[in-house]
Short mmCIF file of C-alpha atoms and ligand atoms in Angstrom, two decimals:
data_model
loop_
_atom_site.label_atom_id
_atom_site.label_comp_id
_atom_site.label_asym_id
_atom_site.label_seq_id
_atom_site.Cartn_x
_atom_site.Cartn_y
_atom_site.Cartn_z
CA MET A 1 31.83 5.48 14.18
CA ASP A 2 31.03 2.16 15.76
CA LYS A 3 27.95 0.05 15.14
CA SER A 4 25.88 1.66 17.88
CA THR A 5 26.60 5.28 16.92
CA ILE A 6 23.31 7.10 16.37
CA VAL A 7 23.01 8.44 12.84
CA CYS A 8 19.41 9.68 12.89
CA ARG A 9 18.72 11.48 16.13
CA CYS A 10 15.01 11.98 15.60
CA GLU A 11 14.26 8.31 15.12
CA GLU A 12 17.29 6.95 17.02
CA ILE A 13 18.66 4.87 14.19
CA ASN A 14 22.24 3.62 14.54
CA VAL A 15 24.98 2.64 12.10
CA ASP A 16 24.19 -1.05 12.43
CA GLU A 17 20.56 -0.54 11.35
CA ILE A 18 21.64 1.50 8.33
CA GLU A 19 24.15 -1.16 7.34
CA GLY A 20 21.54 -3.86 7.80
CA ALA A 21 19.35 -2.13 5.24
CA ILE A 22 22.32 -1.82 2.86
CA ARG A 23 22.92 -5.55 3.20
CA LEU A 24 19.32 -6.12 2.12
CA GLY A 25 20.13 -4.24 -1.06
CA ALA A 26 19.21 -0.64 -0.23
CA SER A 27 21.36 1.75 -2.17
CA THR A 28 19.75 5.18 -1.82
CA PHE A 29 18.79 7.31 1.15
CA ASP A 30 15.11 6.77 0.40
CA ASP A 31 15.51 2.97 0.30
CA ILE A 32 17.01 3.12 3.78
CA LYS A 33 14.46 5.64 5.00
CA ARG A 34 11.54 3.35 4.20
CA LEU A 35 13.13 0.37 5.90
CA THR A 36 14.40 2.06 9.02
CA ARG A 37 12.49 5.39 9.37
CA CYS A 38 15.88 7.12 9.30
CA GLY A 39 15.17 10.70 8.11
CA MET A 40 11.42 10.59 8.79
CA GLY A 41 11.56 12.56 12.01
CA PRO A 42 11.18 16.27 12.77
CA CYS A 43 14.51 17.38 11.31
CA GLN A 44 13.58 15.75 8.00
CA SER A 45 17.05 14.34 7.43
CA LYS A 46 18.96 17.58 7.96
CA ILE A 47 21.23 15.84 10.47
CA CYS A 48 21.51 12.36 9.02
CA MET A 49 21.46 13.03 5.29
CA ASN A 50 25.20 13.14 4.63
CA LEU A 51 26.07 10.59 7.33
CA VAL A 52 23.81 8.10 5.63
CA ARG A 53 25.10 8.96 2.18
CA GLU A 54 28.63 8.42 3.46
CA LEU A 55 27.69 5.05 4.90
CA ILE A 56 26.12 3.95 1.62
CA ALA A 57 29.18 5.16 -0.32
CA THR A 58 31.61 3.33 1.95
CA ASN A 59 29.62 0.10 2.11
CA LEU A 60 29.03 -0.03 -1.64
CA GLY A 61 32.45 1.27 -2.58
CA VAL A 62 31.18 4.16 -4.67
CA SER A 63 31.71 7.92 -4.47
CA ILE A 64 29.35 9.92 -2.28
CA SER A 65 28.52 12.13 -5.27
CA GLU A 66 26.72 9.11 -6.78
CA ILE A 67 24.31 8.83 -3.88
CA PRO A 68 21.32 11.08 -4.44
CA PRO A 69 19.91 13.09 -1.50
CA PRO A 70 16.49 12.11 -0.11
CA ARG A 71 13.33 13.43 -1.69
CA MET A 72 12.39 16.73 -0.13
CA ARG A 73 8.73 17.28 0.79
CA MET A 74 6.57 20.12 1.96
CA PRO A 75 6.54 21.63 4.49
CA LEU A 76 10.29 22.19 4.61
CA LYS A 77 9.99 23.51 8.14
CA ILE A 78 7.65 22.23 10.85
CA THR A 79 4.35 24.13 10.50
CA ARG A 80 1.17 24.27 12.53
CA LEU A 81 -1.65 22.43 10.86
CA GLY A 82 -4.02 25.31 11.52
CA ILE A 83 -1.76 27.64 9.57
CA LEU A 84 -1.54 25.28 6.59
CA ALA A 85 -5.30 24.85 6.36
CA GLY A 86 -6.79 26.36 3.26
CA LYS A 87 -10.16 28.04 3.17
CA THR A 88 -11.42 26.37 0.04
CA SER A 89 -13.65 23.36 0.24
CA SER A 90 -11.93 20.36 -1.22
CA SER A 91 -12.40 18.77 -4.57
CA ASN A 92 -9.65 16.19 -4.48
CA VAL A 93 -9.85 15.41 -0.81
CA VAL A 94 -12.80 13.08 -0.71
CA SER A 95 -14.47 11.52 2.28
CA VAL A 96 -14.45 7.78 2.72
CA PHE A 97 -18.10 7.94 3.53
CA ASP A 98 -19.04 9.66 0.30
CA GLU A 99 -17.10 7.07 -1.66
CA ALA A 100 -19.06 4.23 -0.23
CA SER A 101 -22.31 5.85 -1.15
CA LEU A 102 -21.61 6.60 -4.80
CA GLU A 103 -24.15 5.12 -7.08
CA ALA A 104 -23.37 1.76 -8.62
CA GLY A 105 -21.33 2.13 -11.74
CA GLU A 106 -19.22 4.98 -10.48
CA ARG A 107 -18.18 3.32 -7.27
CA GLN A 108 -14.59 3.53 -6.27
CA ASN A 109 -13.06 1.92 -3.27
CA ASP A 110 -10.11 2.81 -1.15
CA MET B 1 20.97 -16.03 -9.77
CA THR B 2 20.69 -18.89 -12.25
CA ASP B 3 18.55 -18.20 -15.24
CA GLN B 4 15.89 -20.89 -14.94
CA TYR B 5 12.91 -20.66 -12.69
CA ASP B 6 9.55 -22.22 -12.28
CA ILE B 7 7.91 -18.89 -11.40
CA VAL B 8 8.99 -15.32 -11.95
CA ILE B 9 7.10 -12.50 -10.19
CA ILE B 10 7.49 -9.02 -11.62
CA GLY B 11 7.13 -6.35 -8.93
CA CYS B 12 8.02 -6.53 -5.25
CA GLY B 13 5.44 -4.34 -3.59
CA VAL B 14 3.01 -5.61 -1.01
CA ILE B 15 1.29 -7.73 -3.66
CA GLY B 16 4.37 -9.27 -5.37
CA SER B 17 6.13 -9.98 -2.09
CA SER B 18 2.98 -11.53 -0.56
CA ILE B 19 2.50 -13.81 -3.54
CA ALA B 20 6.15 -14.78 -3.38
CA TYR B 21 5.94 -15.61 0.32
CA HIS B 22 2.71 -17.58 0.03
CA LEU B 23 4.04 -19.54 -2.97
CA SER B 24 7.25 -20.28 -1.05
CA GLU B 25 5.27 -21.95 1.71
CA TYR B 26 4.70 -24.88 -0.67
CA LYS B 27 8.52 -25.29 -0.90
CA GLN B 28 8.28 -26.83 -4.33
CA LYS B 29 9.19 -24.21 -6.90
CA ARG B 30 12.16 -22.17 -7.86
CA ILE B 31 10.91 -18.61 -7.52
CA LEU B 32 12.43 -15.29 -8.55
CA VAL B 33 11.04 -11.83 -7.78
CA ILE B 34 12.30 -8.99 -9.98
CA ASP B 35 11.86 -5.31 -9.20
CA LYS B 36 12.96 -2.29 -11.18
CA GLY B 37 13.67 -0.42 -7.98
CA PHE B 38 13.87 -1.36 -4.34
CA PRO B 39 10.94 -2.78 -2.33
CA LEU B 40 8.69 0.04 -1.09
CA SER B 41 9.77 2.45 -3.84
CA GLY B 42 6.34 1.95 -5.40
CA THR B 43 2.91 2.50 -3.98
CA SER B 44 3.39 0.12 -1.06
CA GLY B 45 5.92 2.54 0.46
CA SER B 46 3.56 5.52 0.34
CA THR B 47 0.23 4.39 1.63
CA GLN B 48 -2.08 5.02 4.61
CA ALA B 49 -2.12 1.25 5.13
CA TRP B 50 -5.55 0.88 6.62
CA VAL B 51 -6.80 -2.66 6.63
CA TRP B 52 -10.24 -1.33 5.83
CA VAL B 53 -13.36 -3.36 5.30
CA HIS B 54 -16.58 -1.77 6.31
CA ASN B 55 -17.50 0.50 3.46
CA LYS B 56 -16.09 -1.50 0.61
CA VAL B 57 -19.04 -1.89 -1.71
CA PRO B 58 -20.77 -3.80 -3.23
CA SER B 59 -20.85 -6.30 -0.39
CA TRP B 60 -19.04 -9.04 -2.38
CA TYR B 61 -16.04 -6.75 -2.48
CA GLY B 62 -16.43 -6.00 1.22
CA GLU B 63 -16.50 -9.72 1.82
CA LEU B 64 -13.15 -10.14 0.07
CA SER B 65 -11.65 -7.39 2.22
CA MET B 66 -13.08 -9.01 5.34
CA TYR B 67 -11.52 -12.37 4.64
CA SER B 68 -8.19 -10.67 4.11
CA ALA B 69 -8.42 -8.71 7.38
CA GLU B 70 -9.18 -11.98 9.12
CA LEU B 71 -5.93 -13.44 7.82
CA TYR B 72 -3.71 -10.79 9.35
CA PRO B 73 -3.41 -12.28 12.85
CA PHE B 74 -2.41 -15.64 11.30
CA LEU B 75 0.03 -13.95 8.98
CA GLU B 76 1.70 -12.28 11.92
CA ARG B 77 2.22 -15.60 13.57
CA LYS B 78 4.02 -16.86 10.50
CA ILE B 79 6.18 -13.92 9.38
CA GLY B 80 6.51 -11.80 12.54
CA ASP B 81 5.17 -8.56 13.96
CA VAL B 82 3.83 -6.33 11.20
CA GLU B 83 2.17 -4.02 13.70
CA TYR B 84 -1.30 -5.02 12.64
CA LYS B 85 -3.89 -3.44 14.88
CA ARG B 86 -7.58 -4.10 14.65
CA THR B 87 -8.63 -0.70 16.00
CA GLY B 88 -12.14 -0.57 14.66
CA GLY B 89 -12.97 1.93 11.96
CA ILE B 90 -15.09 5.07 12.02
CA ALA B 91 -16.28 6.84 8.86
CA PRO B 92 -17.86 10.13 9.99
CA PHE B 93 -20.52 11.99 8.01
CA PHE B 94 -21.65 15.55 8.36
CA ALA B 95 -25.09 15.82 6.74
CA GLN B 96 -28.30 14.59 8.28
CA THR B 97 -29.26 13.37 4.80
CA ASP B 98 -26.41 10.84 4.98
CA TRP B 99 -28.28 8.81 7.54
CA ASP B 100 -30.19 6.93 4.85
CA LYS B 101 -27.00 6.09 3.00
CA ALA B 102 -25.41 4.86 6.23
CA LEU B 103 -28.36 2.62 7.02
CA ARG B 104 -28.34 1.19 3.48
CA LEU B 105 -24.63 0.47 3.80
CA ALA B 106 -25.21 -1.36 7.05
CA GLU B 107 -27.96 -3.42 5.49
CA GLU B 108 -25.96 -4.31 2.39
CA GLN B 109 -22.90 -5.36 4.40
CA ALA B 110 -24.97 -7.40 6.84
CA GLU B 111 -25.84 -9.72 3.93
CA VAL B 112 -22.24 -10.97 3.87
CA GLY B 113 -21.65 -10.85 7.59
CA ILE B 114 -19.83 -7.54 7.90
CA LYS B 115 -21.21 -5.86 10.99
CA VAL B 116 -21.59 -2.15 10.38
CA GLU B 117 -23.17 0.03 13.03
CA VAL B 118 -24.60 3.44 12.37
CA LEU B 119 -23.71 5.65 15.30
CA THR B 120 -25.33 8.90 16.41
CA ARG B 121 -23.19 11.90 17.15
CA ASP B 122 -23.19 11.14 20.88
CA GLN B 123 -22.29 7.52 20.29
CA VAL B 124 -19.38 8.48 18.09
CA LEU B 125 -18.07 11.09 20.48
CA GLU B 126 -18.20 8.58 23.23
CA LYS B 127 -15.97 6.24 21.23
CA GLU B 128 -13.66 8.92 19.93
CA PRO B 129 -13.95 12.13 21.97
CA ALA B 130 -11.52 14.08 19.79
CA LEU B 131 -13.92 14.10 16.83
CA SER B 132 -15.71 17.28 15.93
CA PRO B 133 -19.14 17.84 17.57
CA LYS B 134 -20.23 19.09 14.11
CA ILE B 135 -20.41 15.59 12.68
CA ALA B 136 -23.90 14.16 12.23
CA GLY B 137 -22.95 10.56 12.83
CA ALA B 138 -20.73 7.81 11.57
CA THR B 139 -20.61 4.27 10.33
CA TYR B 140 -18.49 1.97 12.49
CA SER B 141 -17.13 -1.54 12.27
CA ASP B 142 -14.81 -3.41 14.56
CA MET B 143 -13.30 -5.27 11.57
CA ASP B 144 -11.19 -2.33 10.46
CA GLY B 145 -7.61 -1.60 11.47
CA ASN B 146 -4.22 -0.74 10.11
CA VAL B 147 -0.78 -2.17 9.66
CA ASN B 148 2.81 -0.94 9.21
CA PRO B 149 3.36 -1.33 5.45
CA PHE B 150 7.14 -1.06 5.76
CA ARG B 151 7.35 -3.92 8.24
CA LEU B 152 4.85 -5.90 6.22
CA VAL B 153 6.82 -5.89 2.98
CA GLU B 154 10.16 -6.36 4.71
CA LEU B 155 8.88 -9.41 6.59
CA TYR B 156 7.24 -10.93 3.54
CA ILE B 157 10.60 -10.70 1.78
CA LYS B 158 12.57 -12.10 4.76
CA ALA B 159 10.17 -15.01 5.15
CA ALA B 160 10.28 -15.75 1.44
CA LYS B 161 14.06 -15.67 1.51
CA ARG B 162 14.07 -18.20 4.32
CA ASN B 163 12.10 -20.40 1.94
CA GLU B 164 14.70 -19.88 -0.75
CA VAL B 165 12.94 -17.37 -2.96
CA GLU B 166 15.44 -15.25 -4.88
CA PHE B 167 15.20 -11.51 -5.39
CA SER B 168 16.67 -9.21 -7.97
CA PHE B 169 16.37 -5.47 -7.27
CA TYR B 170 17.21 -2.47 -9.43
CA ASN B 171 16.62 -4.66 -12.42
CA PRO B 172 13.75 -3.50 -14.70
CA VAL B 173 12.08 -6.10 -16.89
CA THR B 174 12.40 -4.78 -20.41
CA GLU B 175 11.06 -7.53 -22.65
CA MET B 176 9.08 -10.71 -22.44
CA VAL B 177 8.78 -13.42 -25.04
CA MET B 178 6.28 -16.23 -24.85
CA GLU B 179 7.62 -19.49 -26.26
CA LYS B 180 5.90 -22.84 -26.44
CA ASP B 181 5.99 -23.83 -22.80
CA HIS B 182 7.92 -21.07 -21.14
CA TYR B 183 8.61 -17.36 -21.03
CA LYS B 184 11.84 -15.60 -21.79
CA ILE B 185 12.28 -12.51 -19.61
CA TYR B 186 14.87 -9.90 -20.43
CA THR B 187 16.07 -7.47 -17.78
CA LYS B 188 18.39 -4.49 -17.71
CA ASN B 189 21.15 -6.11 -15.68
CA LYS B 190 21.41 -9.44 -17.40
CA LYS B 191 22.46 -10.07 -20.97
CA ASP B 192 20.81 -13.46 -21.26
CA ALA B 193 17.14 -14.11 -20.86
CA ILE B 194 15.73 -15.59 -17.67
CA THR B 195 13.48 -18.48 -18.56
CA THR B 196 10.48 -19.41 -16.51
CA GLU B 197 7.51 -21.69 -16.80
CA ARG B 198 5.13 -19.20 -15.24
CA VAL B 199 5.07 -15.44 -14.87
CA ILE B 200 3.06 -13.31 -12.45
CA LEU B 201 2.56 -9.60 -13.10
CA ALA B 202 2.46 -7.60 -9.87
CA GLY B 203 3.61 -4.23 -11.15
CA GLY B 204 1.12 -2.00 -9.34
CA PRO B 205 0.84 1.38 -11.09
CA TRP B 206 3.14 0.10 -13.86
CA SER B 207 0.79 -2.75 -14.73
CA LYS B 208 -0.13 -1.21 -18.05
CA GLU B 209 3.48 -0.96 -19.24
CA ILE B 210 4.31 -4.47 -18.05
CA GLY B 211 1.15 -5.84 -19.68
CA GLU B 212 2.18 -4.27 -22.97
CA LEU B 213 5.31 -6.45 -22.93
CA LEU B 214 2.92 -9.35 -23.37
CA GLY B 215 0.72 -7.53 -25.84
CA LEU B 216 -1.99 -6.98 -23.23
CA ASP B 217 -4.22 -4.00 -22.58
CA ILE B 218 -4.55 -3.77 -18.79
CA PRO B 219 -7.09 -1.06 -18.01
CA VAL B 220 -5.84 0.67 -14.89
CA LYS B 221 -5.68 4.29 -13.90
CA GLN B 222 -2.94 6.02 -11.94
CA VAL B 223 -4.41 8.11 -9.16
CA ARG B 224 -2.19 10.25 -6.94
CA GLY B 225 -2.85 10.53 -3.21
CA GLN B 226 -1.23 13.02 -0.87
CA VAL B 227 -0.87 12.56 2.87
CA ILE B 228 0.39 14.88 5.60
CA ILE B 229 1.98 13.75 8.83
CA THR B 230 2.07 15.33 12.25
CA GLU B 231 4.81 15.19 14.83
CA PRO B 232 4.36 12.36 17.32
CA LEU B 233 1.42 13.25 19.59
CA ALA B 234 0.32 11.60 22.80
CA PRO B 235 -2.06 8.78 21.92
CA PHE B 236 -5.49 10.29 21.45
CA LEU B 237 -7.07 8.46 18.46
CA LYS B 238 -8.15 4.98 19.33
CA HIS B 239 -9.74 4.04 16.01
CA THR B 240 -8.78 4.18 12.38
CA ILE B 241 -10.84 7.08 11.13
CA GLY B 242 -11.86 7.16 7.49
CA GLY B 243 -9.41 9.94 6.66
CA MET B 244 -6.67 9.52 9.23
CA ARG B 245 -4.97 7.30 11.72
CA GLN B 246 -2.54 7.60 14.55
CA ALA B 247 0.44 5.34 14.15
CA GLU B 248 2.14 3.46 16.97
CA ASN B 249 4.80 6.15 17.37
CA GLY B 250 2.17 8.88 17.82
CA GLU B 251 2.31 10.45 14.35
CA VAL B 252 -1.05 11.11 12.73
CA LEU B 253 -1.27 10.32 9.02
CA ILE B 254 -3.93 12.46 7.40
CA GLY B 255 -5.31 12.40 3.93
CA PHE B 256 -7.39 10.97 1.26
CA SER B 257 -6.91 12.86 -1.99
CA LYS B 258 -7.44 11.56 -5.52
CA GLU B 259 -6.04 13.17 -8.64
CA GLU B 260 -5.42 11.62 -12.03
CA VAL B 261 -2.13 13.20 -12.99
CA GLY B 262 -0.24 10.21 -14.28
CA TYR B 263 2.86 9.00 -12.50
CA ASP B 264 3.73 12.21 -10.66
CA ARG B 265 4.72 11.94 -7.04
CA ARG B 266 5.05 15.55 -6.17
CA THR B 267 3.15 16.99 -3.28
CA THR B 268 1.25 20.18 -4.04
CA MET B 269 0.31 23.11 -1.81
CA ASP B 270 -3.38 23.17 -2.74
CA VAL B 271 -4.05 19.55 -1.80
CA ILE B 272 -1.96 19.87 1.36
CA GLN B 273 -4.03 22.88 2.42
CA GLU B 274 -7.28 21.08 1.64
CA THR B 275 -6.05 18.06 3.60
CA ALA B 276 -5.17 20.29 6.56
CA GLN B 277 -8.65 21.79 6.40
CA MET B 278 -10.20 18.30 6.31
CA ALA B 279 -8.20 17.32 9.37
CA ILE B 280 -9.56 20.32 11.33
CA ASN B 281 -13.11 19.61 10.20
CA TYR B 282 -12.76 16.08 11.59
CA ILE B 283 -10.68 16.85 14.67
CA PRO B 284 -10.60 20.52 15.65
CA SER B 285 -7.79 20.15 18.16
CA LEU B 286 -5.41 19.07 15.40
CA ALA B 287 -5.17 22.75 14.37
CA LYS B 288 -2.52 23.10 17.07
CA ALA B 289 -0.53 20.06 15.97
CA ASN B 290 2.70 20.47 14.03
CA ILE B 291 3.02 19.05 10.54
CA VAL B 292 6.43 17.52 9.95
CA ARG B 293 6.17 16.25 6.42
CA SER B 294 3.98 15.06 3.58
CA PHE B 295 4.23 12.27 1.10
CA SER B 296 2.52 11.28 -2.06
CA GLY B 297 1.91 7.95 -3.76
CA VAL B 298 0.31 6.75 -6.96
CA ARG B 299 -2.55 4.31 -6.64
CA VAL B 300 -3.31 1.76 -9.28
CA ILE B 301 -7.06 1.68 -9.80
CA PRO B 302 -8.58 -0.70 -12.34
CA GLU B 303 -11.12 1.07 -14.57
CA ASP B 304 -14.11 -0.37 -12.69
CA GLY B 305 -12.52 -0.04 -9.28
CA PHE B 306 -12.21 -3.75 -8.52
CA PRO B 307 -9.14 -6.00 -8.35
CA ILE B 308 -7.79 -7.69 -11.46
CA LEU B 309 -6.76 -11.13 -10.27
CA GLY B 310 -6.03 -14.50 -11.71
CA LYS B 311 -4.95 -16.19 -14.88
CA ILE B 312 -4.49 -14.02 -17.92
CA PRO B 313 -6.93 -15.15 -20.57
CA ASP B 314 -5.36 -16.51 -23.75
CA LYS B 315 -1.82 -16.53 -22.27
CA LYS B 316 -0.56 -19.83 -21.00
CA ASN B 317 0.79 -19.82 -17.43
CA ALA B 318 0.65 -16.05 -17.06
CA TYR B 319 -1.10 -14.40 -14.10
CA ILE B 320 -1.87 -10.89 -12.93
CA ALA B 321 -2.64 -9.23 -9.61
CA ALA B 322 -3.32 -5.49 -9.84
CA MET B 323 -5.54 -3.62 -7.44
CA HIS B 324 -6.17 -0.69 -5.23
CA SER B 325 -6.35 -1.45 -1.48
CA GLY B 326 -3.50 -3.87 -1.92
CA VAL B 327 -2.48 -3.48 1.71
CA THR B 328 -5.91 -4.62 2.93
CA LEU B 329 -6.04 -7.44 0.39
CA SER B 330 -2.43 -8.66 0.46
CA PRO B 331 -2.67 -11.73 2.76
CA LEU B 332 -5.71 -13.01 0.90
CA VAL B 333 -4.40 -12.22 -2.57
CA GLY B 334 -1.12 -13.97 -1.77
CA THR B 335 -2.97 -17.00 -0.46
CA LEU B 336 -5.35 -17.19 -3.44
CA MET B 337 -2.74 -16.61 -6.12
CA ALA B 338 -0.54 -19.31 -4.58
CA GLU B 339 -3.50 -21.69 -4.60
CA LEU B 340 -4.22 -20.86 -8.22
CA VAL B 341 -0.64 -21.45 -9.29
CA MET B 342 0.05 -24.53 -7.19
CA VAL B 343 -3.29 -26.28 -7.09
CA GLY B 344 -5.13 -24.81 -10.05
CA GLU B 345 -8.18 -23.78 -8.12
CA THR B 346 -8.89 -21.28 -5.35
CA SER B 347 -10.85 -21.45 -2.14
CA ILE B 348 -12.68 -18.27 -3.10
CA CYS B 349 -13.92 -18.01 -6.68
CA LEU B 350 -11.94 -15.43 -8.61
CA LYS B 351 -14.02 -15.45 -11.80
CA ARG B 352 -15.49 -12.03 -11.10
CA TYR B 353 -11.99 -10.56 -10.87
CA SER B 354 -10.67 -11.88 -14.16
CA LEU B 355 -9.06 -9.57 -16.69
CA LYS B 356 -11.55 -11.14 -19.03
CA ARG B 357 -14.31 -8.81 -17.88
CA PHE B 358 -12.60 -5.92 -19.76
CA MET B 359 -11.83 -8.00 -22.80
CA ASN B 360 -15.51 -8.74 -23.44
CA TYR B 361 -16.18 -5.08 -24.17
CA ALA B 362 -13.35 -4.74 -26.63
C1 FAD C 401 -1.99 7.80 -0.61
C2 FAD C 401 -2.38 6.37 -0.68
C3 FAD C 401 -3.14 5.80 0.34
C4 FAD C 401 -3.48 4.45 0.28
N1 FAD C 401 -4.17 3.94 1.35
C5 FAD C 401 -4.44 2.61 1.35
C6 FAD C 401 -5.04 2.04 2.50
O1 FAD C 401 -5.29 2.71 3.48
N2 FAD C 401 -5.31 0.70 2.49
C7 FAD C 401 -4.98 -0.09 1.39
O2 FAD C 401 -5.25 -1.29 1.42
N3 FAD C 401 -4.41 0.45 0.31
C8 FAD C 401 -4.11 1.78 0.26
N4 FAD C 401 -3.51 2.32 -0.84
C9 FAD C 401 -3.24 1.45 -1.99
C10 FAD C 401 -2.12 0.47 -1.74
O3 FAD C 401 -1.00 1.17 -1.22
C11 FAD C 401 -1.75 -0.21 -3.06
O4 FAD C 401 -2.94 -0.92 -3.52
C12 FAD C 401 -0.63 -1.23 -2.94
O5 FAD C 401 0.49 -0.62 -2.33
C13 FAD C 401 -0.28 -1.78 -4.30
O6 FAD C 401 0.79 -2.66 -4.16
P1 FAD C 401 1.49 -3.30 -5.41
O7 FAD C 401 2.43 -4.31 -4.89
O8 FAD C 401 0.43 -3.72 -6.37
O9 FAD C 401 2.21 -2.09 -6.12
P2 FAD C 401 3.70 -1.34 -5.82
O10 FAD C 401 3.88 -1.31 -4.34
O11 FAD C 401 3.68 -0.12 -6.58
O12 FAD C 401 4.67 -2.40 -6.40
C14 FAD C 401 4.87 -2.59 -7.78
C15 FAD C 401 6.34 -2.86 -8.00
O13 FAD C 401 6.57 -3.21 -9.38
C16 FAD C 401 7.83 -2.74 -9.74
N5 FAD C 401 7.94 -2.65 -11.22
C17 FAD C 401 7.23 -1.83 -12.01
N6 FAD C 401 7.61 -1.99 -13.28
C18 FAD C 401 8.58 -2.93 -13.29
C19 FAD C 401 9.36 -3.54 -14.33
N7 FAD C 401 9.26 -3.19 -15.62
N8 FAD C 401 10.29 -4.46 -13.97
C20 FAD C 401 10.45 -4.82 -12.65
N9 FAD C 401 9.72 -4.27 -11.68
C21 FAD C 401 8.79 -3.36 -11.97
C22 FAD C 401 7.94 -1.42 -9.04
O14 FAD C 401 9.28 -0.99 -8.87
C23 FAD C 401 7.23 -1.67 -7.71
O15 FAD C 401 8.10 -1.97 -6.66
C24 FAD C 401 -3.12 3.65 -0.81
C25 FAD C 401 -2.40 4.22 -1.85
C26 FAD C 401 -2.01 5.56 -1.80
C27 FAD C 401 -1.19 6.14 -2.92
#
């Protein structure tokens, strides 16, 4: 792999960008993901996961088994929003507008 | 890393890194920032990142947010492109009865110079045609916008490094001892104590634990928020909507949930479903959009909802900055905290935000 080899196809992140993040001190997949967006695209790191773990291991001189995989999040497969939508009205999902109009004393701000 | 500093900042989220950068502009002090993880592993890496002003109430809190939003364009000139966009913000409401509330909000904010307009359904749809025709109206302000939190924290750190601030990552602070005129700070990776004249606590959702190291009771709640993200879509949302925004790459970030479940960053099916439903209520056409992923973060919310900022009462040379809406407030908080430490007084009075307000009740 040379510096310009693409590691994350979804976000078009190359080896150089990954190594740049490692030079800043990143040492897990998630550290690199937040700095470069590597792994944030549609495949959700299925393609880049082990390539990135290998790069971290090589650059830091540790075994790949010591590099944890990225945090997996729902939905594991791309899903239409309309299919995800629940029928229940929300209790935790609050509207910004309602927040601003809470009575004094119980006001919370986002 | 030597072991003597003038200032040690604990926590390298958007607040700690902003304070470090703003302090470094004075180019006078030896500064160290310590983080138990890597920057962005805390709340600042899992946020909607609106720079949101218009319905921050009461108006004195809105005013603080406004001054901070106003600093963003200047900040960008100093540290680089953080993708700050002043899009204007729309907070839709669905009930006719909300009109009164909206008008009262506009009146209250006008007192401090925040221009809030109350828009009819037609006026909102003209601004943002994708919104649901079922909304009754919306409040609107052109002060609101959003920023890329990843770029923001990275550029704060890079700018601070250029000014010789030192950073120590993956190095939790485990103990603090206050001596006569300095603090001894013990960390996991270093046998000997780091000594510093001043210490600044910027631990976000961990503020309580860090406070305890100094024998303090810092009254903050941990409140989880879950967000879902679409695949990149052609640009169709011009504004930051109270509830969602479209990022520069086309992804829409949706969500606004609040759960007090401690430090638990799982995403859960029920909230994700509710969030999806909310998205469709706001923007019906989103039903056809693909959801790629979700994330969750833990907010730090002081018991009364307002920032805790300033000198720590009864502790010499110790300071704290803990707040929700840290992304909105970061340029201002960095500026004010740097003034407080370097000059001893601030251009905006911070008395109201002192930790002292909680101590009086004890
Ligand atoms: C879903 C969600 C949406 C949000 N939306 C917005 C929004 O639209 N606009 C807005 O302005 N705000 C928003 N917020 C809030 C905003 O993200 C936070 O206010 C902000 O990120 C807090 O930054 P911080 O630097 O205080 O905390 P953090 O980013 O959490 O940083 C604290 C740091 O302290 C470190 N630390 C902790 N303990 C120790 C220790 N013992 N030793 C060393 N280091 C330690 C941690 O590792 C961490 O890096 C949102 C939050 C969430 C969860």
